[in-house]
mmCIF file of C-alpha atoms in Angstrom:
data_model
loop_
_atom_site.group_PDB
_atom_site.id
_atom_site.type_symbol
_atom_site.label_atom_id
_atom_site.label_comp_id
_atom_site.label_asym_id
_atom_site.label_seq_id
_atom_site.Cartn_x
_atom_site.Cartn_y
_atom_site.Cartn_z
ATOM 1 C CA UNK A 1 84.469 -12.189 108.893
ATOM 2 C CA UNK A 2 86.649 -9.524 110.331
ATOM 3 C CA UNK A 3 87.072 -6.442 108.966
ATOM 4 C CA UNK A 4 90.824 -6.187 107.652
ATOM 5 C CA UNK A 5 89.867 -9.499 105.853
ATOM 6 C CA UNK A 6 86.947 -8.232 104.500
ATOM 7 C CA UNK A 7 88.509 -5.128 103.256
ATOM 8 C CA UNK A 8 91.109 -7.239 101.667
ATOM 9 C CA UNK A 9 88.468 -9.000 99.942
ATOM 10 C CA UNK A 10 86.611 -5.919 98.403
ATOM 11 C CA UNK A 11 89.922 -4.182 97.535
ATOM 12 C CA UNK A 12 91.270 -7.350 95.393
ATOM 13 C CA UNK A 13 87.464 -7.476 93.711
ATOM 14 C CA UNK A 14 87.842 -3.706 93.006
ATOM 15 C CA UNK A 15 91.008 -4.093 90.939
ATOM 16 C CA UNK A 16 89.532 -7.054 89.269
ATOM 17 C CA UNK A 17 86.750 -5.015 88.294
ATOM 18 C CA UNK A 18 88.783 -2.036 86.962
ATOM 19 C CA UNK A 19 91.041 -5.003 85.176
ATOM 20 C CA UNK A 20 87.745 -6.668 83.034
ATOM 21 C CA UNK A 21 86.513 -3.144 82.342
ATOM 22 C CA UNK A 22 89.321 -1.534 80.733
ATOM 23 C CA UNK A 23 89.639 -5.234 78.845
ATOM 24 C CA UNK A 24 85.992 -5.315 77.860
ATOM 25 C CA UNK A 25 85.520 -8.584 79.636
ATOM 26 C CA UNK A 26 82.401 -8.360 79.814
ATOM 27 C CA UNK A 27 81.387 -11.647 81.183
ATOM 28 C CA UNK A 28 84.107 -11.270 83.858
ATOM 29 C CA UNK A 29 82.472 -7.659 84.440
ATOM 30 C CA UNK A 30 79.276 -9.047 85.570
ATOM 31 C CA UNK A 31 80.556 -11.892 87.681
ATOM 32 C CA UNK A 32 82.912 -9.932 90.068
ATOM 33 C CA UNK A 33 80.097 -7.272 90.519
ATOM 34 C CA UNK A 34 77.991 -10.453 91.197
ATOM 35 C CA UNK A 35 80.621 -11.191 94.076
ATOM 36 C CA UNK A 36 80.924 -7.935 95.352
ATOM 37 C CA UNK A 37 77.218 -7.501 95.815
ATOM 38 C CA UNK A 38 77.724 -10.506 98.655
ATOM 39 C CA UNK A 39 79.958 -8.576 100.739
ATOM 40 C CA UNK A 40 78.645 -4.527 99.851
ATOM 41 C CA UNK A 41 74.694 -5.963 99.703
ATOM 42 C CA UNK A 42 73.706 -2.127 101.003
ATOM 43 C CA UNK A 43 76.363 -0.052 98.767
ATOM 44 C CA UNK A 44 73.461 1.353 96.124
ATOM 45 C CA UNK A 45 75.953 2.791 94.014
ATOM 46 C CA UNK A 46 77.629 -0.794 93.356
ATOM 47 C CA UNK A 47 74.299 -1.529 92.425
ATOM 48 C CA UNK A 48 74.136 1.595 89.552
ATOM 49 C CA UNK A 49 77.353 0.386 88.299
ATOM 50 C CA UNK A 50 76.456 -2.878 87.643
ATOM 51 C CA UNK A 51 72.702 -2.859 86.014
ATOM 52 C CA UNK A 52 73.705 0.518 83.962
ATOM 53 C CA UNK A 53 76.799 -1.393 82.685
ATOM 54 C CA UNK A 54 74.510 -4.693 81.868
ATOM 55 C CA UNK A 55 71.804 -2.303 80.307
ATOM 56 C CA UNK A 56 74.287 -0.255 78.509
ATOM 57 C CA UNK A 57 76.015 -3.559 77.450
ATOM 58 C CA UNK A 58 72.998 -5.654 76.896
ATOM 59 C CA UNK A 59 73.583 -6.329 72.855
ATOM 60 C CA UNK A 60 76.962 -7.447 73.699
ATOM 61 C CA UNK A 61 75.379 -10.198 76.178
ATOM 62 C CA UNK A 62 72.843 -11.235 73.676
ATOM 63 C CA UNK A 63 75.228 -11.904 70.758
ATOM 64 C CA UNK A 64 77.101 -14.453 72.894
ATOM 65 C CA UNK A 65 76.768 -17.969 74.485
ATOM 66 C CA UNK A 66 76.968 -16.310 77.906
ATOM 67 C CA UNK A 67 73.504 -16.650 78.465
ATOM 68 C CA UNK A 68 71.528 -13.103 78.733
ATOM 69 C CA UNK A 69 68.866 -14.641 80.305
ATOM 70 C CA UNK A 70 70.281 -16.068 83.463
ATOM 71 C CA UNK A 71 72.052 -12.604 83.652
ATOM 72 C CA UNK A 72 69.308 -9.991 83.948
ATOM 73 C CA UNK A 73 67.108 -12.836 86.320
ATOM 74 C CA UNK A 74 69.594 -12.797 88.649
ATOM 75 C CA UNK A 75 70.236 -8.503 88.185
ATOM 76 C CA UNK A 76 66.353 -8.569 89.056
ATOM 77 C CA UNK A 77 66.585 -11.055 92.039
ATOM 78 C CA UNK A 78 69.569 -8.942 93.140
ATOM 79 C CA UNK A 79 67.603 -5.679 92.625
ATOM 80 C CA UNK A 80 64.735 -7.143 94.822
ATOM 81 C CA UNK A 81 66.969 -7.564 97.324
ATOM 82 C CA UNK A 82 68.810 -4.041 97.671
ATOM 83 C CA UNK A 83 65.582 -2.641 97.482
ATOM 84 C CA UNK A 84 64.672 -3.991 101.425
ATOM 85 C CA UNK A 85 68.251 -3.027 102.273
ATOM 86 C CA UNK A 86 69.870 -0.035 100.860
ATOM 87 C CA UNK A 87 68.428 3.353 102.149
ATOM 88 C CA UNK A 88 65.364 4.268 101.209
ATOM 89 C CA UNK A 89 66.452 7.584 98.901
ATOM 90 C CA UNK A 90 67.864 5.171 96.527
ATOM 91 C CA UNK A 91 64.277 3.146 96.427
ATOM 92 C CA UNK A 92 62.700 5.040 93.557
ATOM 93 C CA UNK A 93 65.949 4.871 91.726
ATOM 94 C CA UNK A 94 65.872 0.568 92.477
ATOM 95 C CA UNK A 95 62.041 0.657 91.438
ATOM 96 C CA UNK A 96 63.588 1.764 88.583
ATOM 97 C CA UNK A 97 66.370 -0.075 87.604
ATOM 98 C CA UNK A 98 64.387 -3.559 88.094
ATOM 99 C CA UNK A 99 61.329 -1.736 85.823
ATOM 100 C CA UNK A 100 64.071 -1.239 82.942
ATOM 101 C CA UNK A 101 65.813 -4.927 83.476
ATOM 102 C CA UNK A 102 62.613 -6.736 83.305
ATOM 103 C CA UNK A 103 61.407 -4.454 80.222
ATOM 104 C CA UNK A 104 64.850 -5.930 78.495
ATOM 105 C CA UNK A 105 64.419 -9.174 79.540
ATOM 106 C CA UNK A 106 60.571 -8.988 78.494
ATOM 107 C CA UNK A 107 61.890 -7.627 75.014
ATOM 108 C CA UNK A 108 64.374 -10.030 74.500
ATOM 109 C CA UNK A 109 61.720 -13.003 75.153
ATOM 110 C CA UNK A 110 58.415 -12.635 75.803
ATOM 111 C CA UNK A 111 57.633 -15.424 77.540
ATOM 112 C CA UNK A 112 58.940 -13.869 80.899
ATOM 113 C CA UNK A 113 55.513 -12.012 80.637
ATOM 114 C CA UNK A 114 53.898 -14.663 82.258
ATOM 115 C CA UNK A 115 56.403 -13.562 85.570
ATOM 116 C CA UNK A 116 56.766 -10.019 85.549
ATOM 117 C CA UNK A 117 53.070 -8.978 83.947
ATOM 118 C CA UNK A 118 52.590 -5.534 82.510
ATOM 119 C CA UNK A 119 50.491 -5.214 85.910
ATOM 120 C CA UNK A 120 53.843 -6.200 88.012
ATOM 121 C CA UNK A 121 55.735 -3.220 85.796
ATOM 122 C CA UNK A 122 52.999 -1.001 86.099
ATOM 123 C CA UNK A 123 53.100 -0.782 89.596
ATOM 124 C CA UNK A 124 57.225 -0.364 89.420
ATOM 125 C CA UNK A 125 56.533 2.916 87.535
ATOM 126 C CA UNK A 126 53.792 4.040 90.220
ATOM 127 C CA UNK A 127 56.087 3.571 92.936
ATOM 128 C CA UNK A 128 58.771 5.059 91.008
ATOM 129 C CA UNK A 129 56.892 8.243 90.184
ATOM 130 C CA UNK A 130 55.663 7.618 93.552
ATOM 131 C CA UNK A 131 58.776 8.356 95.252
ATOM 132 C CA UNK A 132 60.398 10.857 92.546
ATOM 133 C CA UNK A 133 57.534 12.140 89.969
ATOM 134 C CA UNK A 134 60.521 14.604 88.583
ATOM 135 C CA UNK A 135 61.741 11.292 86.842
ATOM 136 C CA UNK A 136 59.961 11.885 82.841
ATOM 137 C CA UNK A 137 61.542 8.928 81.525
ATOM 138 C CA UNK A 138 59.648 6.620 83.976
ATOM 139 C CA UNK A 139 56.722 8.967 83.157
ATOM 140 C CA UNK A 140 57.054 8.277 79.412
ATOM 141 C CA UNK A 141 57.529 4.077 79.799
ATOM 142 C CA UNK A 142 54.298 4.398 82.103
ATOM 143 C CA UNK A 143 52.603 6.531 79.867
ATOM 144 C CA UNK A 144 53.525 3.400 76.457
ATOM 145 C CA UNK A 145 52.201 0.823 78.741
ATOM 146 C CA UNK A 146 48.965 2.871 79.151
ATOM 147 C CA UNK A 147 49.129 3.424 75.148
ATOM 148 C CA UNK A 148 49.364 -0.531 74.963
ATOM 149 C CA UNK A 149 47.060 -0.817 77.132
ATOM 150 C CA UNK A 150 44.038 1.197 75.171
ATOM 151 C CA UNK A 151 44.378 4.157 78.163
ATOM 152 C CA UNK A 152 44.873 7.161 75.778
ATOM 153 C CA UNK A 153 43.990 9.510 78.569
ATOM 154 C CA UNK A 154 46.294 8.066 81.275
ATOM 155 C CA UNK A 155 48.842 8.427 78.479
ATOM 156 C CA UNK A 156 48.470 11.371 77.768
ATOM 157 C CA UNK A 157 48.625 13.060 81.588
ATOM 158 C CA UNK A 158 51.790 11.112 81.833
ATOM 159 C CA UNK A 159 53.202 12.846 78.903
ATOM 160 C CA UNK A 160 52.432 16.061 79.440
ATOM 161 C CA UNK A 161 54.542 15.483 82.681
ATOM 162 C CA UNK A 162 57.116 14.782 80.903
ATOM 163 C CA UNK A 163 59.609 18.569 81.243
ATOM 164 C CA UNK A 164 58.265 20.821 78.527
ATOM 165 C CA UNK A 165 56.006 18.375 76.639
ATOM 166 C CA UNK A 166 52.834 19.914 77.567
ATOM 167 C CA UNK A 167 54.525 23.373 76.516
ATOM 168 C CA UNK A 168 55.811 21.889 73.472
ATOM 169 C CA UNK A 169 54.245 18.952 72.055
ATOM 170 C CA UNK A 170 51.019 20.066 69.739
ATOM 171 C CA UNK A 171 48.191 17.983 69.652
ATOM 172 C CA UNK A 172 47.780 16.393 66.594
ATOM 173 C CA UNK A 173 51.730 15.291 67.572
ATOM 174 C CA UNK A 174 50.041 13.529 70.209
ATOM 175 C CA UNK A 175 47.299 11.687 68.300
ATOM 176 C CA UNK A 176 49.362 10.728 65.511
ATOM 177 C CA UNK A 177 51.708 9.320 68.336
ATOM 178 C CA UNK A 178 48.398 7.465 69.843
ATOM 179 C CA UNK A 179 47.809 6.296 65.866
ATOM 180 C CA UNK A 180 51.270 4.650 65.416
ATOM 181 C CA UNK A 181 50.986 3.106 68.657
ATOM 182 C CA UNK A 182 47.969 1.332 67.996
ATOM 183 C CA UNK A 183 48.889 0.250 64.643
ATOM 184 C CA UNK A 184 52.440 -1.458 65.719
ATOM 185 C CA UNK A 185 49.670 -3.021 68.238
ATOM 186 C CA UNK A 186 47.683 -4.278 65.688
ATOM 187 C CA UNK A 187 50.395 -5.565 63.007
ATOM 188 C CA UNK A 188 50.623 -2.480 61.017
ATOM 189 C CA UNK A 189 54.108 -1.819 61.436
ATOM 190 C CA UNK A 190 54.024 -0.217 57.630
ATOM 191 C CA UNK A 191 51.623 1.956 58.757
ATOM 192 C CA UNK A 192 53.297 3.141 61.939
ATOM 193 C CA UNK A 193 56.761 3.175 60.723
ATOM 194 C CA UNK A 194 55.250 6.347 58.419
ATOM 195 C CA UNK A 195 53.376 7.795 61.234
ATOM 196 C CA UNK A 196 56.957 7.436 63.545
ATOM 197 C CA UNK A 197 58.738 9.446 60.850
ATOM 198 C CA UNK A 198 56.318 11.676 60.623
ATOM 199 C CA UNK A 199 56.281 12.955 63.482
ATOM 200 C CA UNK A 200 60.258 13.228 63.749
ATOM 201 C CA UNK A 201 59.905 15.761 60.822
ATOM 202 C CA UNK A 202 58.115 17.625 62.726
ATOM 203 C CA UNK A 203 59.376 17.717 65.999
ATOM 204 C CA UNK A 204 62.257 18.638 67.717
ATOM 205 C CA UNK A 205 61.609 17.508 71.004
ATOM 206 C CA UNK A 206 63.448 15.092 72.231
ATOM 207 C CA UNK A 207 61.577 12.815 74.583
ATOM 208 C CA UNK A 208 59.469 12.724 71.265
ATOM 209 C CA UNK A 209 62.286 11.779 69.240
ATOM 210 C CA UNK A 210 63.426 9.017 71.502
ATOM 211 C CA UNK A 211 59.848 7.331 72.057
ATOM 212 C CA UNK A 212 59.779 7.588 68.403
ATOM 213 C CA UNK A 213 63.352 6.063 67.770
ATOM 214 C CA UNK A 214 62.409 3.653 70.430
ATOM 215 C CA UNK A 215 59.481 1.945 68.878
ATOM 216 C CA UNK A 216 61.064 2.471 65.331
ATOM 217 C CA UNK A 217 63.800 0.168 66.622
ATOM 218 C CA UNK A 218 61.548 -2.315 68.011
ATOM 219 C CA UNK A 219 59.841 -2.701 64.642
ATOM 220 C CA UNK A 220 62.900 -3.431 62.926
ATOM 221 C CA UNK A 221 63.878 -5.906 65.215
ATOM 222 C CA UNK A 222 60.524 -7.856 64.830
ATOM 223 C CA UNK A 223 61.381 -7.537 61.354
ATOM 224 C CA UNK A 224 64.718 -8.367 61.189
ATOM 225 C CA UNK A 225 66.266 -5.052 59.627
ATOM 226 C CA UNK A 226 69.127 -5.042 61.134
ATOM 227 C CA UNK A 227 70.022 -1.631 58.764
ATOM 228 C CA UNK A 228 67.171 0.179 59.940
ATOM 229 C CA UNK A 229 68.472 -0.958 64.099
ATOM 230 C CA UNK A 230 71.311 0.312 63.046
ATOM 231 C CA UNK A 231 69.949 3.438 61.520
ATOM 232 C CA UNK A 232 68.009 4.667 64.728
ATOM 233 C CA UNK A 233 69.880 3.265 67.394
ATOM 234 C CA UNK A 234 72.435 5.965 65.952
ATOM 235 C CA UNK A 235 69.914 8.583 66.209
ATOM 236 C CA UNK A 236 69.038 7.763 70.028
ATOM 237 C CA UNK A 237 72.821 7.347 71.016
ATOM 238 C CA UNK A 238 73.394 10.762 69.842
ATOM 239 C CA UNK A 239 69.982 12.293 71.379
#
């Protein structure tokens, strides 16, 4: 294709990108950054746009027929890709970005466990922290999949490298943290939600707060509450 034409191409894509924004298309959003990632496959910051705006967006997409599922498998395949071809100080970020797609797809069904295992997103975080271990929020999702996982002392290094949480973060925080973890685990979601709030009366740290308001959120879901969702999804929007 020569290159007038393909300029053309992206250029009429572009302003049908800005159009579906600034209408909330959202469906429309997705497909023309779908297209565009055929003809920019290397442009990493095409890439941002798109899986921040599905993320970001991802209630919308799972309150209609357009099929959520389909959506974030083929924002993973996509991510896959980019990551052999874009340059390699955007890998960590890409590591990234395909750990937190397949952690919403995982959440929104669980089945897709049995394709991307808590090993497979395990080793996203390593390589992410590999590359960039000044990133805490891919320190804290490491360090919950090490609390899942029984690892209390992995989890716990990986918090205290989260910025200021071995400064600020007391211990019996930390255990009663560990505690509500294993009892959402376990079932005992009455028992955690108390331990969750808690510890948000007594802290003011805010990677706290949001693993806190995090978990609180997925307990509500498994139960339904769509009050309580409501309630601390608030909370963590205005972190």
């Amino acid at each position: 294709m020569k290159d007038k034409q393909l300029v053309k191409i992206v250029n009429n894509l572009s302003d049908e990108l800005s159009s579906a924004i600034q209408a909330n298309n959202y469906e429309q959003v997705n497909i023309v950054y779908d297209k565009l990632s055929g003809y920019l496959s290397d442009d990493y910051n095409l890439y941002k746009g798109w899986f921040e705006y599905l993320l970001f967006n991802y209630e919308y997409y799972i309150n209609t027929n357009i099929g959520v599922e389909s959506i974030l498998l083929n924002a993973i395949a996509k991510c896959k890709k980019a990551e052999e071809i874009c340059e390699k100080e955007y890998l960590s970020d890409l590591y990234f970005y395909e750990y937190k797609l397949i952690d919403t797809l995982t959440e929104y069904n669980d089945s897709y466990f049995q394709q991307f295992s808590g090993e497979y997103q395990l080793n996203l975080l390593n390589k992410t922290i590999e590359l960039n271990p000044s990133n805490t929020s891919a320190f804290e999702k490491r360090g919950n999949i090490y609390m899942a996982l029984g690892d209390t002392e992995k989890a716990r290094k990986d918090f205290e490298n989260m910025e200021n949480l071995s400064v600020n973060m007391k211990v019996d925080d930390f255990n009663l943290l560990t505690q509500a973890f294993n009892n959402e685990m376990i079932g005992e979601s009455e028992k955690a939600i108390l331990k969750y709030e808690k510890i948000l009366k007594n802290t003011k740290l805010q990677t706290i707060q949001k693993i806190c308001y995090e978990n609180l959120i997925n307990i509500y879901k498994k139960e339904n509450n769509q009050e309580k969702i409501d309630f601390y999804e608030d909370l963590l929007d205005n972190l």
